[in-house]
Coordinates of C-alpha atoms in Angstrom, one line a residue:
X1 CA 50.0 115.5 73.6
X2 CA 49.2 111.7 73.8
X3 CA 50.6 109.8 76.1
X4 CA 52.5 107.6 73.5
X5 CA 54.5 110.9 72.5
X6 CA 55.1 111.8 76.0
X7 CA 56.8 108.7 76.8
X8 CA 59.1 109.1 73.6
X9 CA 59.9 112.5 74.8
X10 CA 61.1 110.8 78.2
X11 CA 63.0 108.2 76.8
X12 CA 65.0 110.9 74.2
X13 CA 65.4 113.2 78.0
X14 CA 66.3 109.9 79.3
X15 CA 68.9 108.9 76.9
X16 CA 70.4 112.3 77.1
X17 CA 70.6 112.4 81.1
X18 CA 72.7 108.7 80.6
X19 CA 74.8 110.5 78.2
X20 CA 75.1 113.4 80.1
X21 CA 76.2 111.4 83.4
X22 CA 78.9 109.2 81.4
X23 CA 80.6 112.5 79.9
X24 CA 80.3 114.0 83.9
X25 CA 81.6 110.7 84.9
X26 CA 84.3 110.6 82.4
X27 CA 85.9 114.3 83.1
X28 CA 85.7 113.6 87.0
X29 CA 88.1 110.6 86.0
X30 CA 90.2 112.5 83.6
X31 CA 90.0 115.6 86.5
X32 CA 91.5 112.7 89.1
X33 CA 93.9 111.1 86.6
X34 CA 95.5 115.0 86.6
X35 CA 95.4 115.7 89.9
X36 CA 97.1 112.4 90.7
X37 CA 100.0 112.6 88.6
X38 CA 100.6 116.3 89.9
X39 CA 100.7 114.6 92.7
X40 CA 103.2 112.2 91.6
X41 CA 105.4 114.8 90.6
X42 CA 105.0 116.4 93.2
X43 CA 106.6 113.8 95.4
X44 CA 108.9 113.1 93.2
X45 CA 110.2 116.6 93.7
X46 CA 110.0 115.9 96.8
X47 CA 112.1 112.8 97.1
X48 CA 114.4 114.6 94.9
X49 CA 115.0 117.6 97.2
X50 CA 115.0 115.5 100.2
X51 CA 117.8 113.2 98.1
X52 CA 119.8 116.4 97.6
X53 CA 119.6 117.1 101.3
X54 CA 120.5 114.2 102.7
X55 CA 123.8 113.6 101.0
X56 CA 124.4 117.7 101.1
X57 CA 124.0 116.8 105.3
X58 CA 126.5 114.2 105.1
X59 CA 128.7 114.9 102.4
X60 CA 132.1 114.2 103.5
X61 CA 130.9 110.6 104.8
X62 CA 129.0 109.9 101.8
X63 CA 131.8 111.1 99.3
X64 CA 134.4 108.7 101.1
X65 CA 131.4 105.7 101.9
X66 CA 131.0 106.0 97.8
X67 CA 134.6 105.4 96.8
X68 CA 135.1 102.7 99.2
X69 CA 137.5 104.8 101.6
X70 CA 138.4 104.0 104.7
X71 CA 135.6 105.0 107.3
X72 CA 135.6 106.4 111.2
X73 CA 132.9 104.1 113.1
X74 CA 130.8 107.5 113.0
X75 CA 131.1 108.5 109.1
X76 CA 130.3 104.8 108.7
X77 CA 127.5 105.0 110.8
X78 CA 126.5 107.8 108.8
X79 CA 127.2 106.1 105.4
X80 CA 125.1 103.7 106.3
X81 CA 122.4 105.1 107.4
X82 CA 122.5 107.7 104.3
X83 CA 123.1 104.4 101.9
X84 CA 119.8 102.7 103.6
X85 CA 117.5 106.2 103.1
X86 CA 118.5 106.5 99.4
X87 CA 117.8 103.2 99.2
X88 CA 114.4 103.5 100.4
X89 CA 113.9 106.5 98.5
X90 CA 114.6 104.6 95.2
X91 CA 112.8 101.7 96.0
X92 CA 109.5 103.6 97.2
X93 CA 109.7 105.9 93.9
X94 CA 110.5 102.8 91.9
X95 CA 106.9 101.5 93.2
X96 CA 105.2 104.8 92.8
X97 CA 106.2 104.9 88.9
X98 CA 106.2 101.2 88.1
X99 CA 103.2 100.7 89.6
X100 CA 100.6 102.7 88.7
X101 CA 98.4 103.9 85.3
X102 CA 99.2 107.8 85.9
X103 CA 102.1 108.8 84.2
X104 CA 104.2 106.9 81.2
X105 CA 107.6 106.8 83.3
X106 CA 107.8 102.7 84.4
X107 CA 110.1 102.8 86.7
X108 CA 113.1 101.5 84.8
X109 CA 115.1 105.0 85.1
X110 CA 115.0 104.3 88.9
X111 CA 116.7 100.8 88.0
X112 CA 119.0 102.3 85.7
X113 CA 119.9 105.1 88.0
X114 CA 120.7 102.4 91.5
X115 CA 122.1 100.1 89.1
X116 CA 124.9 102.9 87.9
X117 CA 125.2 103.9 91.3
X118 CA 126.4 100.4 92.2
X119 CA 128.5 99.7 88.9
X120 CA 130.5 102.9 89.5
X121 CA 131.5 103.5 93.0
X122 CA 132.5 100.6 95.0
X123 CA 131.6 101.5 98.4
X124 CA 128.2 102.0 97.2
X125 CA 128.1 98.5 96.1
X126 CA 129.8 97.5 98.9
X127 CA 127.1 98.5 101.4
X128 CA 124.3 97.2 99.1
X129 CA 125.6 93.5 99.4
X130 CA 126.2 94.1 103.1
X131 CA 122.8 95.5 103.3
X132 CA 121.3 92.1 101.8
X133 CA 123.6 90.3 103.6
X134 CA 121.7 91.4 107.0
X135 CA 118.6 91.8 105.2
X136 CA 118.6 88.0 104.3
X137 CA 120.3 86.3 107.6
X138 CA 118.8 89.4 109.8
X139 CA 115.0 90.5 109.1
X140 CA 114.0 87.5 106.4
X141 CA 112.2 89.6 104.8
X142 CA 111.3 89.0 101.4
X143 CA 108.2 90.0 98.9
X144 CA 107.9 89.6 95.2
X145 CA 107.7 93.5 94.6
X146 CA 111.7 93.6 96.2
X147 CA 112.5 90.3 94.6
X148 CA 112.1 92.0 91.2
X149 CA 113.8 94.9 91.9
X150 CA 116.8 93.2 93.2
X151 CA 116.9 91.0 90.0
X152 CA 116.2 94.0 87.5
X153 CA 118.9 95.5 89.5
X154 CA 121.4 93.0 89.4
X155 CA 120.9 92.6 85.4
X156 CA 121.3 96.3 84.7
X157 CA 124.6 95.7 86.6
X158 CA 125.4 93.1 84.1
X159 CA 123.9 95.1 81.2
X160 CA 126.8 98.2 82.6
X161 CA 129.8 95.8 82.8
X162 CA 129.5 95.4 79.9
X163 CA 128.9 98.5 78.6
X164 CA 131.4 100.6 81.0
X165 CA 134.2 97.4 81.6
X166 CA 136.3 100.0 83.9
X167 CA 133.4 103.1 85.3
X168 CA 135.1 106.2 85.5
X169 CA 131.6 108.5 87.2
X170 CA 132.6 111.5 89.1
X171 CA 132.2 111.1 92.8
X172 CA 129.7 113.8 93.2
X173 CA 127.4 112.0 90.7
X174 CA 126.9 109.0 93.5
X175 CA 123.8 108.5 94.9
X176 CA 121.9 110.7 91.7
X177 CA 118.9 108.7 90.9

């Protein structure tokens, strides 16, 4: 074999090894992209179970906190506290599913969900503005990513007044996200 067929031969092996790496390349991604939104899920289920728990723990408090009853300085304290984890909750799985490639949920459901949550029972809402009351005057804190979730927030409120002039949710629905 001459030397000038030889060095086709290695360019053909050569072009196939390319190929060969790019397909490799390109299941590793698609073998990452899975595993990652299993992942996703599976903190969603997660946050969903520890959602459930959290207002199962402090049912009474958060069942009166959510109608806008009258609170004990404890059940407050409790309300509170329960308010500022689901909060966080929604907010952090708000992030996960609005930003990022892995699955085709945005992140408006989590919107939709705090947004009822504040349209239909009034202690809910009630501790959300007290919340950003002390957020603002208290920590200053402030980034675009809360900044948009806030306003999204506030105009699915406006979107539900609309829509439900006079809510009438069941109180055990509170907090669902």
């Amino acid at each position: 074999m001459d030397s000038a067929k030889l060095n086709d031969w290695m360019q053909v092996i050569g072009i196939f090894a390319v190929v060969a790496s790019l397909v490799f390349v390109g299941l590793q991604m698609k073998q990452a992209q899975e595993i990652a939104t299993v992942e996703l899920l599976n903190d969603a289920g997660s946050a969903a179970r520890e959602t459930a728990a959290l207002l199962t723990d402090n049912a009474d408090s958060w069942y009166a906190g959510c109608s806008g009853d009258e609170l004990s300085g404890e059940d407050q304290l409790r309300f509170a506290h329960t308010h500022k984890a689901l909060t966080l909750i929604a907010y952090t799985t708000w992030r996960r599913y609005a930003h990022t490639d892995i699955t085709s949920v945005d992140g408006q459901s989590v919107i939709n969900a705090y947004a009822a949550n504040m349209h239909r029972y009034p202690g809910f809402r009630s501790m959300r503005e007290s919340t950003d009351k002390w957020d603002i005057n208290g920590r200053q804190y402030r980034d675009d990513y809360i900044d948009y979730w806030l306003n999204a927030i506030s105009k699915r409120i406006s979107e539900l007044e609309q829509l439900e002039p006079e809510p009438d949710a069941p109180l055990e629905f509170c907090g669902r996200l």
